[in-house]
Amino acid sequence: MSYTYEYPRPMVTVDALVFAGNPSDKHVLLICRGNEPFKGMWALPGGFVEMDETLDNAVARELSEETGLSLGGFKQLYTFGNPGRDPRGRNITVVFQLTISEIIPVTGGDDADDAKWYSVHELPELAFDHEKVIKMGLKQL
């Protein structure tokens, strides 16, 4: 059975908030965006959820595609959905958080031009509302 909906539907994405290091010197994993919007700016690894995948699988896939890391054990942090957070249109993102003990080498892939660990005390200018996301994640640690 097929349904026709008469109301707009938002885009749904996932973002991976990965922290590494000791409590006094935490680092967060970021990617340099290769596409608009915010091309060339730093952001959390993430992307669109495929129609046939779970949110857990989507965040693991996006992390692997954009950084080369295959990690498990993510916990859902929060859902961000304020109108205007994405210039492409109405976007709701589910953020998953994970803390690992040490920094692991990463490499940019797929639509990420680069991937890098940044000290949470020396973050670059971030795309979307990712500064807010990181601050919320730090409070949860």
Coordinates of N, CA and C in Angstrom, one line a residue:
M1 N 0.8 -1.2 0.0 CA 0.0 0.0 0.0 C 0.9 1.2 0.0
S2 N 0.5 2.2 -0.8 CA 1.3 3.4 -0.9 C 0.5 4.6 -0.4
Y3 N 1.2 5.4 0.4 CA 0.5 6.6 0.9 C 1.0 7.9 0.3
T4 N 0.2 8.8 0.1 CA 0.6 10.2 -0.3 C 0.4 11.1 0.8
Y5 N 1.4 11.8 1.1 CA 1.4 12.8 2.3 C 1.3 14.2 1.7
E6 N 0.4 15.0 2.4 CA 0.2 16.3 2.0 C 0.9 17.3 2.9
Y7 N 1.9 16.9 3.5 CA 2.7 17.9 4.3 C 4.2 17.6 4.1
P8 N 5.0 18.7 4.3 CA 6.5 18.5 4.0 C 7.1 17.6 5.0
R9 N 8.1 16.9 4.6 CA 8.9 16.0 5.5 C 10.3 16.6 5.7
P10 N 10.8 16.5 6.9 CA 12.2 17.0 7.1 C 13.2 16.0 6.7
M11 N 14.4 16.5 6.5 CA 15.6 15.6 6.2 C 16.0 15.1 7.6
V12 N 16.5 13.9 7.6 CA 17.0 13.2 8.8 C 18.5 12.9 8.6
T13 N 19.3 13.3 9.6 CA 20.7 13.0 9.5 C 21.2 12.5 10.9
V14 N 22.4 11.9 10.9 CA 23.0 11.5 12.1 C 24.4 12.2 12.2
D15 N 24.9 12.4 13.4 CA 26.2 13.0 13.6 C 26.9 12.2 14.6
A16 N 28.2 12.0 14.4 CA 29.1 11.2 15.4 C 29.9 12.2 16.2
L17 N 29.7 12.2 17.5 CA 30.5 13.1 18.4 C 31.4 12.1 19.1
V18 N 32.7 12.1 18.7 CA 33.7 11.2 19.2 C 34.8 12.0 19.9
F19 N 34.9 11.7 21.2 CA 35.9 12.4 22.1 C 37.1 11.4 22.3
A20 N 38.3 11.9 22.5 CA 39.4 11.0 22.8 C 40.3 11.7 23.7
G21 N 41.1 11.0 24.5 CA 42.1 11.5 25.4 C 41.7 11.6 26.8
N22 N 42.6 12.1 27.6 CA 42.3 12.2 29.1 C 41.4 13.4 29.4
P23 N 40.8 13.4 30.6 CA 39.9 14.4 31.0 C 40.4 15.8 30.9
S24 N 41.7 16.0 31.1 CA 42.3 17.4 31.1 C 42.7 17.8 29.7
D25 N 42.7 16.9 28.7 CA 43.1 17.3 27.4 C 42.2 16.5 26.3
K26 N 40.9 16.7 26.4 CA 40.0 16.0 25.5 C 40.2 16.6 24.1
H27 N 40.0 15.7 23.1 CA 40.0 16.1 21.7 C 38.7 15.6 21.1
V28 N 38.3 16.2 20.0 CA 37.0 15.8 19.3 C 37.4 15.6 17.9
L29 N 36.8 14.6 17.3 CA 37.0 14.3 15.9 C 36.1 15.1 15.0
L30 N 36.8 15.8 14.0 CA 36.1 16.7 13.1 C 36.5 16.3 11.6
I31 N 35.6 16.7 10.7 CA 35.9 16.5 9.3 C 35.8 17.9 8.6
C32 N 36.6 18.1 7.6 CA 36.5 19.3 6.7 C 35.6 18.9 5.6
R33 N 34.5 19.7 5.5 CA 33.4 19.4 4.6 C 33.9 19.7 3.1
G34 N 33.6 18.7 2.3 CA 34.0 18.8 0.9 C 32.9 19.3 0.0
N35 N 31.7 19.5 0.5 CA 30.6 19.9 -0.3 C 29.8 21.0 0.5
E36 N 29.1 21.8 -0.3 CA 28.2 22.8 0.3 C 27.0 22.1 0.9
P37 N 26.4 22.7 1.9 CA 26.8 24.0 2.5 C 28.0 23.9 3.4
F38 N 28.6 25.0 3.6 CA 29.8 25.1 4.5 C 31.0 24.4 4.0
K39 N 31.1 24.3 2.7 CA 32.3 23.6 2.1 C 33.6 24.3 2.7
G40 N 34.5 23.4 3.1 CA 35.8 23.9 3.6 C 35.8 24.2 5.1
M41 N 34.6 24.1 5.7 CA 34.5 24.3 7.2 C 34.6 23.0 7.9
W42 N 34.9 23.0 9.2 CA 35.0 21.8 10.0 C 33.6 21.5 10.6
A43 N 33.3 20.2 10.7 CA 32.0 19.7 11.2 C 32.2 18.3 11.8
L44 N 31.2 17.9 12.5 CA 31.2 16.5 13.0 C 31.0 15.6 11.9
P45 N 31.6 14.4 11.9 CA 31.3 13.4 10.9 C 29.8 13.1 10.9
G46 N 29.2 12.9 9.8 CA 27.8 12.6 9.8 C 27.2 12.7 8.4
G47 N 25.9 12.4 8.3 CA 25.2 12.6 7.0 C 23.8 12.0 7.0
F48 N 23.2 11.9 5.9 CA 21.9 11.5 5.7 C 21.6 10.0 6.0
V49 N 20.5 9.7 6.6 CA 20.1 8.3 6.9 C 19.5 7.7 5.7
E50 N 20.0 6.6 5.3 CA 19.4 5.9 4.1 C 18.0 5.3 4.5
M51 N 17.2 5.1 3.5 CA 15.8 4.7 3.8 C 15.7 3.3 4.4
D52 N 16.7 2.4 4.2 CA 16.7 1.1 4.7 C 17.6 0.8 5.9
E53 N 18.1 1.8 6.6 CA 19.1 1.6 7.7 C 18.6 2.1 9.0
T54 N 19.1 1.6 10.1 CA 18.8 2.1 11.4 C 19.7 3.3 11.7
L55 N 19.3 4.1 12.6 CA 20.1 5.2 13.0 C 21.5 4.8 13.5
D56 N 21.6 3.7 14.3 CA 22.8 3.2 14.7 C 23.8 2.8 13.6
N57 N 23.2 2.1 12.6 CA 24.0 1.7 11.4 C 24.4 3.0 10.6
A58 N 23.5 4.0 10.5 CA 23.8 5.2 9.7 C 25.0 5.9 10.3
V59 N 25.0 6.1 11.7 CA 26.2 6.8 12.3 C 27.5 6.0 12.1
A60 N 27.4 4.7 12.2 CA 28.6 3.9 12.1 C 29.1 4.0 10.6
R61 N 28.2 4.0 9.7 CA 28.6 4.1 8.2 C 29.2 5.4 7.9
E62 N 28.5 6.5 8.4 CA 29.0 7.8 8.1 C 30.4 8.0 8.7
L63 N 30.6 7.6 9.9 CA 31.9 7.7 10.6 C 33.0 7.0 9.8
S64 N 32.7 5.8 9.3 CA 33.6 5.0 8.6 C 34.0 5.6 7.2
E65 N 32.9 6.1 6.5 CA 33.1 6.7 5.2 C 33.9 8.0 5.3
E66 N 33.7 8.8 6.3 CA 34.3 10.1 6.3 C 35.6 10.2 7.1
T67 N 35.9 9.2 7.9 CA 37.2 9.2 8.7 C 38.0 8.0 8.7
G68 N 37.4 6.9 8.2 CA 38.1 5.6 8.1 C 38.0 4.8 9.4
L69 N 37.3 5.3 10.4 CA 37.2 4.6 11.7 C 36.0 3.7 11.7
S70 N 36.2 2.5 12.3 CA 35.0 1.6 12.5 C 34.9 1.4 14.0
L71 N 34.0 2.1 14.6 CA 33.8 2.1 16.1 C 32.4 1.7 16.4
G72 N 32.2 1.1 17.5 CA 30.9 0.7 18.0 C 30.8 1.3 19.5
G73 N 29.6 1.1 20.0 CA 29.3 1.5 21.4 C 28.8 2.9 21.5
F74 N 28.3 3.5 20.4 CA 27.7 4.9 20.5 C 26.5 4.9 21.4
K75 N 26.3 6.0 22.1 CA 25.1 6.3 22.8 C 24.4 7.5 22.3
Q76 N 23.1 7.5 22.1 CA 22.4 8.6 21.6 C 22.5 9.8 22.6
L77 N 22.9 10.9 22.2 CA 23.1 12.1 23.0 C 21.9 12.9 23.1
Y78 N 21.4 13.4 21.9 CA 20.3 14.4 21.8 C 19.9 14.5 20.3
T79 N 18.7 15.0 20.1 CA 18.2 15.3 18.8 C 18.1 16.8 18.6
F80 N 18.8 17.3 17.6 CA 18.8 18.7 17.3 C 17.9 19.0 16.1
G81 N 17.0 19.9 16.2 CA 16.1 20.1 15.1 C 15.5 21.5 15.0
N82 N 16.3 22.5 15.5 CA 15.8 23.9 15.4 C 15.7 24.3 13.9
P83 N 14.6 24.9 13.5 CA 14.5 25.4 12.1 C 15.7 26.3 11.8
G84 N 16.2 26.2 10.6 CA 17.3 27.1 10.2 C 18.7 26.6 10.5
R85 N 18.8 25.4 11.2 CA 20.1 24.9 11.5 C 20.9 24.4 10.2
D86 N 20.2 24.2 9.2 CA 20.8 23.7 7.9 C 20.2 24.6 6.8
P87 N 21.0 25.2 6.0 CA 20.5 26.1 4.9 C 19.9 25.4 3.8
R88 N 20.0 24.0 3.7 CA 19.3 23.2 2.7 C 17.9 23.0 2.9
G89 N 17.4 23.3 4.2 CA 16.0 23.1 4.5 C 15.9 22.5 5.9
R90 N 14.7 22.1 6.2 CA 14.4 21.5 7.5 C 15.1 20.2 7.8
N91 N 16.0 20.2 8.8 CA 16.9 19.1 9.0 C 16.8 18.8 10.5
I92 N 16.6 17.5 10.8 CA 16.7 17.0 12.2 C 17.8 16.0 12.2
T93 N 18.7 16.2 13.2 CA 19.8 15.3 13.3 C 19.8 14.6 14.7
V94 N 20.2 13.4 14.7 CA 20.3 12.6 15.9 C 21.8 12.4 16.1
V95 N 22.3 12.9 17.3 CA 23.7 12.9 17.6 C 24.0 11.7 18.5
F96 N 25.0 11.0 18.1 CA 25.5 9.8 18.9 C 26.9 10.2 19.4
Q97 N 27.1 9.8 20.7 CA 28.4 10.2 21.3 C 29.2 8.9 21.7
L98 N 30.5 9.0 21.7 CA 31.4 8.0 22.1 C 32.7 8.6 22.6
T99 N 33.2 8.0 23.7 CA 34.5 8.5 24.1 C 35.5 7.3 24.1
I100 N 36.6 7.5 23.5 CA 37.7 6.5 23.4 C 38.9 7.0 24.2
S101 N 39.7 6.1 24.6 CA 40.8 6.4 25.5 C 42.0 7.2 24.8
E102 N 42.2 6.9 23.6 CA 43.3 7.6 22.9 C 43.0 7.9 21.5
I103 N 43.7 8.9 21.0 CA 43.5 9.4 19.6 C 44.0 8.3 18.6
I104 N 43.2 8.0 17.6 CA 43.4 7.0 16.6 C 43.6 7.8 15.3
P105 N 44.6 7.4 14.5 CA 44.8 8.0 13.2 C 43.5 8.0 12.3
V106 N 43.2 9.1 11.7 CA 42.1 9.2 10.8 C 42.5 9.8 9.5
T107 N 41.6 9.6 8.5 CA 41.8 10.2 7.2 C 40.5 10.6 6.5
G108 N 40.5 11.7 5.9 CA 39.2 12.1 5.2 C 38.8 11.2 4.1
G109 N 37.6 11.0 3.9 CA 37.1 10.1 2.8 C 35.7 10.5 2.4
D110 N 35.2 10.0 1.3 CA 33.8 10.2 0.8 C 33.7 11.7 0.6
D111 N 32.7 12.4 1.3 CA 32.5 13.8 1.0 C 33.3 14.7 2.1
A112 N 34.2 14.1 2.8 CA 35.1 14.8 3.7 C 36.5 15.0 3.1
D113 N 36.9 16.2 3.0 CA 38.2 16.5 2.4 C 39.3 16.1 3.3
D114 N 39.1 16.2 4.6 CA 40.1 15.9 5.6 C 39.4 15.4 6.9
A115 N 40.1 14.8 7.8 CA 39.6 14.4 9.1 C 40.7 14.7 10.1
K116 N 40.4 15.2 11.3 CA 41.4 15.6 12.2 C 40.9 15.7 13.6
W117 N 41.7 15.4 14.6 CA 41.4 15.6 16.0 C 41.7 17.0 16.4
Y118 N 40.8 17.7 17.1 CA 41.0 19.0 17.6 C 40.9 19.0 19.1
S119 N 41.7 19.7 19.8 CA 41.5 20.0 21.3 C 40.2 20.7 21.5
V120 N 39.4 20.3 22.5 CA 38.2 21.0 22.7 C 38.4 22.4 23.2
H121 N 39.6 22.7 23.5 CA 40.0 24.1 23.9 C 40.4 25.0 22.7
E122 N 40.6 24.4 21.6 CA 41.1 25.1 20.4 C 40.4 24.7 19.1
L123 N 39.1 24.8 19.2 CA 38.2 24.4 18.0 C 38.2 25.5 16.9
P124 N 38.2 25.0 15.7 CA 38.1 26.0 14.6 C 36.6 26.4 14.5
E125 N 36.3 27.4 13.6 CA 35.0 27.8 13.3 C 34.2 26.5 12.8
L126 N 33.0 26.3 13.3 CA 32.3 25.0 13.0 C 31.1 25.3 12.1
A127 N 30.7 24.3 11.3 CA 29.5 24.4 10.5 C 28.3 24.1 11.3
F128 N 27.2 24.4 10.7 CA 25.9 24.1 11.3 C 25.8 24.6 12.8
D129 N 25.3 23.8 13.7 CA 25.2 24.1 15.1 C 26.2 23.2 15.9
H130 N 27.3 22.8 15.3 CA 28.1 21.8 15.9 C 28.9 22.3 17.1
E131 N 29.1 23.6 17.2 CA 29.7 24.1 18.5 C 28.8 23.8 19.7
K132 N 27.5 24.0 19.5 CA 26.5 23.8 20.5 C 26.4 22.3 20.8
V133 N 26.5 21.4 19.8 CA 26.5 20.0 20.0 C 27.7 19.5 20.8
I134 N 28.9 20.0 20.5 CA 30.1 19.7 21.2 C 30.0 20.1 22.7
K135 N 29.5 21.3 22.9 CA 29.4 21.8 24.3 C 28.4 20.9 25.1
M136 N 27.3 20.5 24.5 CA 26.4 19.6 25.2 C 27.0 18.3 25.5
G137 N 27.8 17.8 24.5 CA 28.5 16.5 24.7 C 29.5 16.6 25.9
L138 N 30.2 17.7 25.9 CA 31.2 17.8 27.0 C 30.5 17.9 28.4
K139 N 29.4 18.4 28.5 CA 28.6 18.5 29.8 C 28.2 17.1 30.2
Q140 N 28.0 16.2 29.2 CA 27.6 14.8 29.5 C 28.7 13.9 30.0
L141 N 30.0 14.3 29.7 CA 31.1 13.5 30.1 C 31.3 13.3 31.6

